[in-house]
PDB file of C-alpha atoms in Angstrom:
ATOM      1  CA  MET A   1     -16.039 -77.489   1.181  1.00  0.00           C
ATOM      2  CA  ASN A   2     -14.111 -77.069   4.395  1.00  0.00           C
ATOM      3  CA  GLY A   3     -11.391 -74.507   3.814  1.00  0.00           C
ATOM      4  CA  SER A   4      -8.901 -76.239   6.120  1.00  0.00           C
ATOM      5  CA  LEU A   5      -5.965 -77.911   4.356  1.00  0.00           C
ATOM      6  CA  ASP A   6      -4.950 -81.312   5.715  1.00  0.00           C
ATOM      7  CA  MET A   7      -1.178 -81.276   5.189  1.00  0.00           C
ATOM      8  CA  THR A   8      -0.877 -84.945   6.208  1.00  0.00           C
ATOM      9  CA  GLN A   9      -2.734 -86.337   3.221  1.00  0.00           C
ATOM     10  CA  SER A  10      -1.815 -86.331  -0.441  1.00  0.00           C
ATOM     11  CA  ALA A  11      -3.462 -87.935  -3.425  1.00  0.00           C
ATOM     12  CA  PRO A  12      -0.988 -90.285  -5.112  1.00  0.00           C
ATOM     13  CA  HIS A  13       0.447 -88.994  -8.392  1.00  0.00           C
ATOM     14  CA  SER A  14      -0.785 -91.865 -10.522  1.00  0.00           C
ATOM     15  CA  PRO A  15      -2.683 -90.391 -13.466  1.00  0.00           C
ATOM     16  CA  ILE A  16      -4.509 -92.832 -15.703  1.00  0.00           C
ATOM     17  CA  ALA A  17      -3.617 -92.433 -19.350  1.00  0.00           C
ATOM     18  CA  GLY A  18      -6.195 -90.168 -20.984  1.00  0.00           C
ATOM     19  CA  ALA A  19      -7.900 -89.336 -17.683  1.00  0.00           C
ATOM     20  CA  SER A  20      -7.927 -85.899 -16.018  1.00  0.00           C
ATOM     21  CA  ARG A  21      -7.157 -85.637 -12.314  1.00  0.00           C
ATOM     22  CA  PHE A  22      -8.523 -82.101 -12.015  1.00  0.00           C
ATOM     23  CA  PRO A  23     -11.427 -79.991 -13.319  1.00  0.00           C
ATOM     24  CA  ASN A  24     -10.721 -78.578 -16.774  1.00  0.00           C
ATOM     25  CA  ILE A  25     -11.190 -74.883 -15.960  1.00  0.00           C
ATOM     26  CA  PRO A  26      -9.780 -72.149 -18.243  1.00  0.00           C
ATOM     27  CA  LEU A  27      -8.373 -68.976 -16.725  1.00  0.00           C
ATOM     28  CA  PRO A  28     -11.310 -66.565 -16.338  1.00  0.00           C
ATOM     29  CA  PRO A  29     -11.024 -62.856 -17.288  1.00  0.00           C
ATOM     30  CA  ARG A  30     -10.518 -62.052 -13.613  1.00  0.00           C
ATOM     31  CA  ALA A  31      -7.683 -61.323 -11.206  1.00  0.00           C
ATOM     32  CA  GLY A  32      -5.437 -64.090  -9.936  1.00  0.00           C
ATOM     33  CA  ALA A  33      -2.492 -64.226  -7.548  1.00  0.00           C
ATOM     34  CA  GLY A  34       0.869 -65.901  -7.305  1.00  0.00           C
ATOM     35  CA  LEU A  35       0.473 -68.827  -4.910  1.00  0.00           C
ATOM     36  CA  LYS A  36       2.555 -68.890  -1.736  1.00  0.00           C
ATOM     37  CA  THR A  37       2.259 -71.984   0.446  1.00  0.00           C
ATOM     38  CA  GLU A  38       1.776 -69.834   3.559  1.00  0.00           C
ATOM     39  CA  HIS A  39      -1.425 -68.449   1.986  1.00  0.00           C
ATOM     40  CA  VAL A  40      -3.046 -71.767   1.070  1.00  0.00           C
ATOM     41  CA  ASP A  41      -5.239 -72.194   4.158  1.00  0.00           C
ATOM     42  CA  ALA A  42      -6.357 -68.536   3.956  1.00  0.00           C
ATOM     43  CA  ILE A  43      -7.212 -68.855   0.256  1.00  0.00           C
ATOM     44  CA  LEU A  44      -9.254 -72.028   0.794  1.00  0.00           C
ATOM     45  CA  ALA A  45     -11.162 -70.451   3.716  1.00  0.00           C
ATOM     46  CA  ASP A  46     -11.694 -67.051   2.078  1.00  0.00           C
ATOM     47  CA  ASP A  47     -15.195 -65.872   1.108  1.00  0.00           C
ATOM     48  CA  TYR A  48     -13.543 -64.020  -1.791  1.00  0.00           C
ATOM     49  CA  SER A  49     -12.896 -66.633  -4.441  1.00  0.00           C
ATOM     50  CA  ILE A  50      -9.744 -65.622  -6.310  1.00  0.00           C
ATOM     51  CA  GLY A  51     -10.041 -66.012 -10.084  1.00  0.00           C
ATOM     52  CA  PHE A  52      -6.987 -68.264 -10.455  1.00  0.00           C
ATOM     53  CA  LEU A  53      -3.589 -69.047  -8.953  1.00  0.00           C
ATOM     54  CA  GLU A  54      -0.185 -69.130 -10.615  1.00  0.00           C
ATOM     55  CA  VAL A  55       2.931 -71.025  -9.503  1.00  0.00           C
ATOM     56  CA  HIS A  56       6.565 -71.024 -10.568  1.00  0.00           C
ATOM     57  CA  ALA A  57       7.180 -74.402 -12.175  1.00  0.00           C
ATOM     58  CA  GLU A  58      10.631 -74.725 -10.619  1.00  0.00           C
ATOM     59  CA  ASN A  59       9.121 -74.804  -7.109  1.00  0.00           C
ATOM     60  CA  PHE A  60       7.253 -78.020  -7.953  1.00  0.00           C
ATOM     61  CA  MET A  61       9.861 -80.084  -9.799  1.00  0.00           C
ATOM     62  CA  GLY A  62      10.363 -82.456  -6.867  1.00  0.00           C
ATOM     63  CA  ASP A  63       8.158 -85.517  -6.477  1.00  0.00           C
ATOM     64  CA  GLY A  64       6.384 -84.892  -3.161  1.00  0.00           C
ATOM     65  CA  GLY A  65       6.191 -82.989   0.102  1.00  0.00           C
ATOM     66  CA  PRO A  66       3.999 -80.244   1.596  1.00  0.00           C
ATOM     67  CA  ALA A  67       4.271 -77.960  -1.443  1.00  0.00           C
ATOM     68  CA  HIS A  68       2.665 -80.581  -3.689  1.00  0.00           C
ATOM     69  CA  ARG A  69      -0.036 -81.371  -1.133  1.00  0.00           C
ATOM     70  CA  ALA A  70      -0.883 -77.669  -0.968  1.00  0.00           C
ATOM     71  CA  LEU A  71      -0.961 -77.293  -4.743  1.00  0.00           C
ATOM     72  CA  GLU A  72      -3.165 -80.365  -5.177  1.00  0.00           C
ATOM     73  CA  ALA A  73      -5.718 -78.818  -2.791  1.00  0.00           C
ATOM     74  CA  ILE A  74      -5.605 -75.528  -4.692  1.00  0.00           C
ATOM     75  CA  ARG A  75      -5.776 -77.141  -8.128  1.00  0.00           C
ATOM     76  CA  ALA A  76      -8.881 -79.116  -7.112  1.00  0.00           C
ATOM     77  CA  ARG A  77     -10.780 -75.827  -6.682  1.00  0.00           C
ATOM     78  CA  PHE A  78      -9.125 -73.132  -8.802  1.00  0.00           C
ATOM     79  CA  PRO A  79      -7.831 -72.676 -12.343  1.00  0.00           C
ATOM     80  CA  LEU A  80      -4.040 -72.803 -12.440  1.00  0.00           C
ATOM     81  CA  SER A  81      -1.346 -71.110 -14.493  1.00  0.00           C
ATOM     82  CA  VAL A  82       2.221 -72.502 -14.494  1.00  0.00           C
ATOM     83  CA  HIS A  83       4.949 -69.892 -14.974  1.00  0.00           C
ATOM     84  CA  GLY A  84       8.488 -71.023 -15.753  1.00  0.00           C
ATOM     85  CA  VAL A  85      11.529 -68.985 -14.724  1.00  0.00           C
ATOM     86  CA  GLY A  86      14.385 -71.327 -15.636  1.00  0.00           C
ATOM     87  CA  LEU A  87      14.100 -72.645 -19.191  1.00  0.00           C
ATOM     88  CA  SER A  88      16.466 -69.945 -20.490  1.00  0.00           C
ATOM     89  CA  ILE A  89      14.871 -69.802 -23.941  1.00  0.00           C
ATOM     90  CA  GLY A  90      17.360 -67.164 -25.116  1.00  0.00           C
ATOM     91  CA  SER A  91      20.424 -69.247 -24.243  1.00  0.00           C
ATOM     92  CA  GLU A  92      23.052 -69.841 -26.943  1.00  0.00           C
ATOM     93  CA  SER A  93      23.744 -73.233 -25.337  1.00  0.00           C
ATOM     94  CA  GLY A  94      20.278 -74.552 -26.131  1.00  0.00           C
ATOM     95  CA  LEU A  95      17.554 -75.747 -23.807  1.00  0.00           C
ATOM     96  CA  ASN A  96      18.458 -78.003 -20.928  1.00  0.00           C
ATOM     97  CA  PRO A  97      16.607 -81.243 -21.825  1.00  0.00           C
ATOM     98  CA  ASP A  98      16.459 -82.363 -18.191  1.00  0.00           C
ATOM     99  CA  HIS A  99      14.846 -79.076 -17.164  1.00  0.00           C
ATOM    100  CA  LEU A 100      12.326 -79.348 -19.978  1.00  0.00           C
ATOM    101  CA  GLU A 101      11.449 -82.885 -18.880  1.00  0.00           C
ATOM    102  CA  ARG A 102      10.929 -81.689 -15.317  1.00  0.00           C
ATOM    103  CA  LEU A 103       8.644 -78.920 -16.585  1.00  0.00           C
ATOM    104  CA  ALA A 104       6.710 -81.445 -18.665  1.00  0.00           C
ATOM    105  CA  LYS A 105       6.117 -83.576 -15.555  1.00  0.00           C
ATOM    106  CA  VAL A 106       4.748 -80.562 -13.657  1.00  0.00           C
ATOM    107  CA  VAL A 107       2.416 -79.742 -16.550  1.00  0.00           C
ATOM    108  CA  GLU A 108       1.262 -83.360 -16.916  1.00  0.00           C
ATOM    109  CA  ARG A 109       0.705 -83.621 -13.161  1.00  0.00           C
ATOM    110  CA  TYR A 110      -1.338 -80.427 -12.687  1.00  0.00           C
ATOM    111  CA  GLU A 111      -2.939 -79.900 -16.106  1.00  0.00           C
ATOM    112  CA  PRO A 112      -2.750 -76.062 -15.903  1.00  0.00           C
ATOM    113  CA  ALA A 113      -4.890 -73.792 -18.051  1.00  0.00           C
ATOM    114  CA  MET A 114      -1.798 -71.782 -19.096  1.00  0.00           C
ATOM    115  CA  VAL A 115       1.970 -72.329 -19.285  1.00  0.00           C
ATOM    116  CA  SER A 116       4.284 -69.360 -19.730  1.00  0.00           C
ATOM    117  CA  GLU A 117       7.995 -68.485 -19.862  1.00  0.00           C
ATOM    118  CA  HIS A 118      10.171 -65.386 -20.111  1.00  0.00           C
ATOM    119  CA  LEU A 119      11.921 -63.862 -23.080  1.00  0.00           C
ATOM    120  CA  ALA A 120      15.300 -64.103 -21.357  1.00  0.00           C
ATOM    121  CA  TRP A 121      18.291 -66.315 -20.676  1.00  0.00           C
ATOM    122  CA  SER A 122      19.712 -67.470 -17.349  1.00  0.00           C
ATOM    123  CA  SER A 123      22.168 -70.240 -18.175  1.00  0.00           C
ATOM    124  CA  HIS A 124      25.230 -70.846 -20.377  1.00  0.00           C
ATOM    125  CA  ASP A 125      26.989 -74.204 -20.547  1.00  0.00           C
ATOM    126  CA  ALA A 126      27.256 -75.289 -16.888  1.00  0.00           C
ATOM    127  CA  GLY A 127      26.683 -71.798 -15.480  1.00  0.00           C
ATOM    128  CA  TYR A 128      23.337 -70.743 -13.998  1.00  0.00           C
ATOM    129  CA  PHE A 129      22.204 -67.289 -12.881  1.00  0.00           C
ATOM    130  CA  ASN A 130      19.387 -66.122 -10.646  1.00  0.00           C
ATOM    131  CA  ASP A 131      18.560 -63.230 -12.970  1.00  0.00           C
ATOM    132  CA  LEU A 132      16.479 -63.239 -16.151  1.00  0.00           C
ATOM    133  CA  LEU A 133      18.966 -61.657 -18.547  1.00  0.00           C
ATOM    134  CA  PRO A 134      18.015 -59.777 -21.746  1.00  0.00           C
ATOM    135  CA  VAL A 135      18.761 -60.810 -25.326  1.00  0.00           C
ATOM    136  CA  PRO A 136      19.680 -58.663 -28.340  1.00  0.00           C
ATOM    137  CA  TYR A 137      16.783 -58.292 -30.757  1.00  0.00           C
ATOM    138  CA  ASN A 138      18.054 -59.395 -34.168  1.00  0.00           C
ATOM    139  CA  ALA A 139      17.513 -62.147 -36.730  1.00  0.00           C
ATOM    140  CA  GLU A 140      20.015 -64.550 -35.159  1.00  0.00           C
ATOM    141  CA  THR A 141      18.430 -64.362 -31.700  1.00  0.00           C
ATOM    142  CA  LEU A 142      14.952 -64.550 -33.196  1.00  0.00           C
ATOM    143  CA  GLU A 143      15.753 -67.806 -34.967  1.00  0.00           C
ATOM    144  CA  ARG A 144      17.188 -69.274 -31.762  1.00  0.00           C
ATOM    145  CA  VAL A 145      14.251 -68.243 -29.549  1.00  0.00           C
ATOM    146  CA  VAL A 146      11.656 -69.444 -32.060  1.00  0.00           C
ATOM    147  CA  SER A 147      13.431 -72.802 -32.269  1.00  0.00           C
ATOM    148  CA  HIS A 148      13.441 -73.130 -28.483  1.00  0.00           C
ATOM    149  CA  VAL A 149       9.769 -72.114 -28.129  1.00  0.00           C
ATOM    150  CA  SER A 150       8.815 -74.659 -30.795  1.00  0.00           C
ATOM    151  CA  GLN A 151      10.849 -77.336 -28.997  1.00  0.00           C
ATOM    152  CA  ILE A 152       9.021 -76.562 -25.736  1.00  0.00           C
ATOM    153  CA  GLN A 153       5.607 -76.596 -27.369  1.00  0.00           C
ATOM    154  CA  ASP A 154       6.362 -79.895 -29.124  1.00  0.00           C
ATOM    155  CA  ARG A 155       7.390 -81.532 -25.841  1.00  0.00           C
ATOM    156  CA  LEU A 156       4.491 -80.134 -23.816  1.00  0.00           C
ATOM    157  CA  LYS A 157       2.047 -80.762 -26.689  1.00  0.00           C
ATOM    158  CA  ARG A 158       0.486 -77.363 -26.088  1.00  0.00           C
ATOM    159  CA  ARG A 159       0.793 -73.669 -26.871  1.00  0.00           C
ATOM    160  CA  ILE A 160       2.740 -71.580 -24.361  1.00  0.00           C
ATOM    161  CA  LEU A 161       2.832 -67.843 -23.618  1.00  0.00           C
ATOM    162  CA  ILE A 162       6.009 -65.746 -23.812  1.00  0.00           C
ATOM    163  CA  GLU A 163       6.404 -62.778 -21.429  1.00  0.00           C
ATOM    164  CA  ASN A 164       7.952 -59.426 -22.334  1.00  0.00           C
ATOM    165  CA  PRO A 165      10.996 -58.741 -20.114  1.00  0.00           C
ATOM    166  CA  SER A 166      11.995 -55.902 -17.809  1.00  0.00           C
ATOM    167  CA  THR A 167      15.368 -54.641 -19.025  1.00  0.00           C
ATOM    168  CA  TYR A 168      18.150 -52.435 -17.721  1.00  0.00           C
ATOM    169  CA  VAL A 169      20.604 -52.481 -20.625  1.00  0.00           C
ATOM    170  CA  ALA A 170      20.345 -52.455 -24.427  1.00  0.00           C
ATOM    171  CA  PHE A 171      22.629 -54.168 -26.952  1.00  0.00           C
ATOM    172  CA  GLU A 172      24.511 -52.636 -29.863  1.00  0.00           C
ATOM    173  CA  GLN A 173      23.615 -55.806 -31.805  1.00  0.00           C
ATOM    174  CA  THR A 174      19.874 -55.062 -31.600  1.00  0.00           C
ATOM    175  CA  THR A 175      18.287 -54.364 -35.003  1.00  0.00           C
ATOM    176  CA  MET A 176      14.564 -54.803 -34.153  1.00  0.00           C
ATOM    177  CA  SER A 177      12.220 -53.191 -31.651  1.00  0.00           C
ATOM    178  CA  GLU A 178      11.218 -55.385 -28.717  1.00  0.00           C
ATOM    179  CA  THR A 179       7.582 -55.339 -29.817  1.00  0.00           C
ATOM    180  CA  ASP A 180       8.450 -56.408 -33.380  1.00  0.00           C
ATOM    181  CA  PHE A 181      10.743 -59.112 -32.006  1.00  0.00           C
ATOM    182  CA  ILE A 182       8.009 -60.505 -29.727  1.00  0.00           C
ATOM    183  CA  ALA A 183       5.400 -60.356 -32.483  1.00  0.00           C
ATOM    184  CA  GLU A 184       7.728 -62.328 -34.783  1.00  0.00           C
ATOM    185  CA  ILE A 185       8.298 -64.976 -32.088  1.00  0.00           C
ATOM    186  CA  ALA A 186       4.529 -65.460 -31.855  1.00  0.00           C
ATOM    187  CA  ARG A 187       4.042 -65.464 -35.638  1.00  0.00           C
ATOM    188  CA  LYS A 188       6.810 -67.969 -36.341  1.00  0.00           C
ATOM    189  CA  SER A 189       6.267 -70.323 -33.377  1.00  0.00           C
ATOM    190  CA  GLY A 190       2.507 -70.047 -32.900  1.00  0.00           C
ATOM    191  CA  CYS A 191       2.883 -69.183 -29.201  1.00  0.00           C
ATOM    192  CA  GLY A 192       0.683 -66.701 -27.335  1.00  0.00           C
ATOM    193  CA  LEU A 193       1.855 -63.724 -25.278  1.00  0.00           C
ATOM    194  CA  LEU A 194       1.868 -62.680 -21.644  1.00  0.00           C
ATOM    195  CA  LEU A 195       1.939 -58.901 -21.232  1.00  0.00           C
ATOM    196  CA  ASP A 196       3.667 -57.766 -18.027  1.00  0.00           C
ATOM    197  CA  ILE A 197       2.630 -54.128 -17.701  1.00  0.00           C
ATOM    198  CA  ASN A 198       4.982 -53.482 -14.790  1.00  0.00           C
ATOM    199  CA  ASN A 199       7.849 -54.700 -17.001  1.00  0.00           C
ATOM    200  CA  VAL A 200       6.741 -52.249 -19.684  1.00  0.00           C
ATOM    201  CA  PHE A 201       6.828 -49.374 -17.184  1.00  0.00           C
ATOM    202  CA  VAL A 202      10.192 -50.450 -15.690  1.00  0.00           C
ATOM    203  CA  SER A 203      11.878 -50.804 -19.093  1.00  0.00           C
ATOM    204  CA  ALA A 204      10.363 -47.565 -20.419  1.00  0.00           C
ATOM    205  CA  THR A 205      11.651 -45.608 -17.434  1.00  0.00           C
ATOM    206  CA  ASN A 206      15.106 -47.175 -17.542  1.00  0.00           C
ATOM    207  CA  HIS A 207      15.571 -46.643 -21.288  1.00  0.00           C
ATOM    208  CA  GLY A 208      13.795 -43.292 -21.571  1.00  0.00           C
ATOM    209  CA  TRP A 209      10.971 -44.237 -23.922  1.00  0.00           C
ATOM    210  CA  LYS A 210       7.218 -43.875 -23.506  1.00  0.00           C
ATOM    211  CA  PRO A 211       5.235 -46.906 -22.256  1.00  0.00           C
ATOM    212  CA  MET A 212       2.220 -45.894 -24.353  1.00  0.00           C
ATOM    213  CA  HIS A 213       4.311 -46.120 -27.508  1.00  0.00           C
ATOM    214  CA  TYR A 214       5.307 -49.660 -26.528  1.00  0.00           C
ATOM    215  CA  LEU A 215       1.696 -50.661 -25.802  1.00  0.00           C
ATOM    216  CA  ARG A 216       0.555 -49.096 -29.088  1.00  0.00           C
ATOM    217  CA  ASP A 217       2.942 -51.407 -30.965  1.00  0.00           C
ATOM    218  CA  PHE A 218       2.446 -54.539 -28.836  1.00  0.00           C
ATOM    219  CA  PRO A 219       0.282 -57.265 -30.501  1.00  0.00           C
ATOM    220  CA  LEU A 220      -2.486 -57.190 -27.888  1.00  0.00           C
ATOM    221  CA  GLU A 221      -4.620 -59.531 -29.955  1.00  0.00           C
ATOM    222  CA  LEU A 222      -2.176 -62.320 -28.985  1.00  0.00           C
ATOM    223  CA  VAL A 223      -2.188 -61.579 -25.240  1.00  0.00           C
ATOM    224  CA  GLU A 224      -3.844 -64.239 -23.083  1.00  0.00           C
ATOM    225  CA  GLU A 225      -2.630 -63.179 -19.631  1.00  0.00           C
ATOM    226  CA  ILE A 226      -1.455 -59.973 -17.946  1.00  0.00           C
ATOM    227  CA  HIS A 227       1.011 -59.598 -15.067  1.00  0.00           C
ATOM    228  CA  LEU A 228       1.047 -56.716 -12.587  1.00  0.00           C
ATOM    229  CA  ALA A 229       3.658 -56.242  -9.832  1.00  0.00           C
ATOM    230  CA  GLY A 230       5.388 -53.660  -7.685  1.00  0.00           C
ATOM    231  CA  HIS A 231       8.798 -52.194  -8.510  1.00  0.00           C
ATOM    232  CA  ALA A 232      11.563 -50.563  -6.465  1.00  0.00           C
ATOM    233  CA  GLU A 233      13.301 -47.255  -7.182  1.00  0.00           C
ATOM    234  CA  ASP A 234      17.085 -46.865  -7.282  1.00  0.00           C
ATOM    235  CA  VAL A 235      19.592 -44.658  -9.128  1.00  0.00           C
ATOM    236  CA  ASP A 236      22.155 -45.647 -11.740  1.00  0.00           C
ATOM    237  CA  ASP A 237      25.850 -44.684 -11.834  1.00  0.00           C
ATOM    238  CA  GLU A 238      24.957 -41.332 -13.409  1.00  0.00           C
ATOM    239  CA  GLY A 239      22.382 -40.501 -10.743  1.00  0.00           C
ATOM    240  CA  ASP A 240      19.354 -41.116 -12.965  1.00  0.00           C
ATOM    241  CA  LEU A 241      16.252 -42.958 -11.780  1.00  0.00           C
ATOM    242  CA  LEU A 242      16.539 -46.740 -12.178  1.00  0.00           C
ATOM    243  CA  LEU A 243      13.532 -49.001 -11.601  1.00  0.00           C
ATOM    244  CA  ILE A 244      13.970 -52.596 -10.419  1.00  0.00           C
ATOM    245  CA  ASP A 245      11.345 -55.271 -11.115  1.00  0.00           C
ATOM    246  CA  ALA A 246      11.330 -56.224  -7.423  1.00  0.00           C
ATOM    247  CA  HIS A 247       7.900 -57.861  -6.867  1.00  0.00           C
ATOM    248  CA  ASP A 248       8.087 -56.708  -3.246  1.00  0.00           C
ATOM    249  CA  ARG A 249       5.337 -54.109  -2.861  1.00  0.00           C
ATOM    250  CA  PRO A 250       1.923 -52.993  -4.177  1.00  0.00           C
ATOM    251  CA  VAL A 251       1.409 -52.175  -7.839  1.00  0.00           C
ATOM    252  CA  ALA A 252       2.374 -48.540  -8.514  1.00  0.00           C
ATOM    253  CA  ASP A 253      -0.303 -45.997  -9.451  1.00  0.00           C
ATOM    254  CA  ALA A 254       1.325 -45.387 -12.860  1.00  0.00           C
ATOM    255  CA  VAL A 255       1.130 -49.114 -13.650  1.00  0.00           C
ATOM    256  CA  TRP A 256      -2.524 -49.239 -12.607  1.00  0.00           C
ATOM    257  CA  LYS A 257      -3.230 -46.375 -15.022  1.00  0.00           C
ATOM    258  CA  LEU A 258      -1.547 -48.238 -17.886  1.00  0.00           C
ATOM    259  CA  TYR A 259      -3.529 -51.346 -16.950  1.00  0.00           C
ATOM    260  CA  GLU A 260      -6.804 -49.373 -17.111  1.00  0.00           C
ATOM    261  CA  ILE A 261      -5.894 -48.140 -20.582  1.00  0.00           C
ATOM    262  CA  VAL A 262      -5.061 -51.653 -21.817  1.00  0.00           C
ATOM    263  CA  ILE A 263      -8.263 -53.174 -20.402  1.00  0.00           C
ATOM    264  CA  SER A 264     -10.435 -50.322 -21.662  1.00  0.00           C
ATOM    265  CA  GLN A 265      -9.114 -50.787 -25.187  1.00  0.00           C
ATOM    266  CA  ALA A 266      -8.341 -54.523 -25.346  1.00  0.00           C
ATOM    267  CA  GLY A 267     -11.055 -56.020 -23.110  1.00  0.00           C
ATOM    268  CA  ALA A 268     -10.942 -58.148 -19.978  1.00  0.00           C
ATOM    269  CA  MET A 269      -8.373 -60.919 -19.662  1.00  0.00           C
ATOM    270  CA  PRO A 270      -6.784 -62.983 -16.857  1.00  0.00           C
ATOM    271  CA  THR A 271      -4.613 -60.691 -14.721  1.00  0.00           C
ATOM    272  CA  LEU A 272      -2.061 -61.907 -12.198  1.00  0.00           C
ATOM    273  CA  ILE A 273      -0.837 -59.992  -9.153  1.00  0.00           C
ATOM    274  CA  GLU A 274       2.810 -60.981  -8.583  1.00  0.00           C
ATOM    275  CA  TRP A 275       4.347 -60.518  -5.112  1.00  0.00           C
ATOM    276  CA  ASP A 276       7.408 -62.735  -4.605  1.00  0.00           C
ATOM    277  CA  ASN A 277       9.594 -60.877  -2.070  1.00  0.00           C
ATOM    278  CA  ASP A 278       8.660 -59.471   1.355  1.00  0.00           C
ATOM    279  CA  VAL A 279       5.432 -61.419   0.876  1.00  0.00           C
ATOM    280  CA  PRO A 280       2.574 -59.921   2.946  1.00  0.00           C
ATOM    281  CA  GLU A 281      -0.375 -61.640   4.615  1.00  0.00           C
ATOM    282  CA  TRP A 282      -3.050 -62.922   2.237  1.00  0.00           C
ATOM    283  CA  PRO A 283      -5.503 -59.999   2.807  1.00  0.00           C
ATOM    284  CA  VAL A 284      -2.924 -57.558   1.403  1.00  0.00           C
ATOM    285  CA  LEU A 285      -2.461 -59.612  -1.763  1.00  0.00           C
ATOM    286  CA  ARG A 286      -6.220 -60.167  -1.989  1.00  0.00           C
ATOM    287  CA  ARG A 287      -6.779 -56.391  -1.879  1.00  0.00           C
ATOM    288  CA  GLU A 288      -4.517 -55.929  -4.904  1.00  0.00           C
ATOM    289  CA  ALA A 289      -6.448 -58.660  -6.737  1.00  0.00           C
ATOM    290  CA  GLN A 290      -9.745 -57.001  -5.851  1.00  0.00           C
ATOM    291  CA  LEU A 291      -8.480 -53.709  -7.313  1.00  0.00           C
ATOM    292  CA  ALA A 292      -7.752 -55.503 -10.581  1.00  0.00           C
ATOM    293  CA  ASP A 293     -11.133 -57.262 -10.457  1.00  0.00           C
ATOM    294  CA  ALA A 294     -12.849 -53.884 -10.036  1.00  0.00           C
ATOM    295  CA  ILE A 295     -11.094 -52.499 -13.120  1.00  0.00           C
ATOM    296  CA  LEU A 296     -11.923 -55.604 -15.154  1.00  0.00           C
ATOM    297  CA  ALA A 297     -15.594 -55.352 -14.150  1.00  0.00           C
ATOM    298  CA  ARG A 298     -15.742 -51.613 -14.861  1.00  0.00           C
ATOM    299  CA  LEU A 299     -13.782 -51.419 -18.113  1.00  0.00           C
ATOM    300  CA  GLY A 300     -13.466 -54.911 -19.561  1.00  0.00           C
ATOM    301  CA  PRO A 301     -16.768 -56.628 -20.374  1.00  0.00           C
ATOM    302  CA  ALA A 302     -18.020 -54.305 -23.083  1.00  0.00           C
ATOM    303  CA  LEU A 303     -15.021 -55.043 -25.282  1.00  0.00           C
ATOM    304  CA  LEU A 304     -14.645 -58.773 -24.728  1.00  0.00           C
ATOM    305  CA  GLY A 305     -13.684 -60.408 -27.974  1.00  0.00           C
ATOM    306  CA  SER A 306     -12.858 -57.150 -29.734  1.00  0.00           C
ATOM    307  CA  ARG A 307      -9.240 -56.489 -28.778  1.00  0.00           C
ATOM    308  CA  HIS A 308      -7.308 -53.975 -30.759  1.00  0.00           C
ATOM    309  CA  ALA A 309      -4.092 -52.062 -30.425  1.00  0.00           C
ATOM    310  CA  VAL A 310      -3.831 -49.270 -27.871  1.00  0.00           C
ATOM    311  CA  GLY A 311      -3.979 -45.951 -29.657  1.00  0.00           C
TER     312      GLY A 311
END
C-alpha cells in the first residue's frame, strides 16, 4: 500500500448495523505509540511497522475534518487503542452523560481493540480542569468509581481498562493502599487494568515509597496494556525532588529498568510510548518504541500466558 495519506478524501461514517468497517485486530504484545496527526504520513510510509497506535478519545469527538481522515487511514492498517482523559470517573457529581455518549460514538466509529480511562477526576458540577486529579482511597470512593466504571462498560457494551494515576498529594481520608483500591475496582466492576510504569515511578518518588513494593502488590494478572513516558524533575516547597508526569521527553532509565522487571516476570504485553508535549519527529518516537520492542522480544515470550506478581 502506498504510504502517502490523501487528506482530501474520507470514507463516509455510515456503518451498517452489525458490519465492521475495519479489520478486527487485537493489540499485539508489541510496542505502540500515541498517534499525532503530524506523524501519520511518516507512520504509513515507514518500513518499521509499529505494533499499534493509541489516540485520546477527546481529540476525535467531532464529526469530521483532517483528524478523522488521518485516523481512518491509520485504523485501516493498525490495531487501535482509545484512551479517554475526560470522563472523570472519580467525580462526586457523576459521569457527564453527554461526554459518555460522545465517547461511545468514537468507539462505535473506530472499533478499537482497547478502551481505557484514568483513575482520577477532572470535573465537578459545571467546572472542568485540565489536570487528572487524585481521589482518596476508601470505601465511599470505591463504591462511586465502581458504579461509574460499570455505567461506562454498560454503555460501551465492552470491558474497559483503568489506569493507575501519577499523584503528588495524599489524602487523610485514605484507608486503602492504591494497589488494593485498584484491585477492588477490577474485582467489583469486571474491568481490566492499564499499568503506567512511569506513573508508578513518579508517585513512588513523590511520596517516598519503593516502586518495587507497589509492583509486587499490583494485580499484574489483570493488566492488558502498559504505558511508558518521560517525566520532568522539579522541587517542592521544601526543596525535595518532585517528579512531574510531563510526557515531554524520552523514557527515563529507571523506568526502563522497572519495565524490564515487569516484562521478565509477567510476560509480554502491549506497551505504549506516550509523548504528548514537545512532540519530536517520528523517528525519535519510533526509536523509543523499538527499545520497548527489543525488551519484549528479549524478556517477554518465554512467559507469555504465565503472569504472576513481581517478587
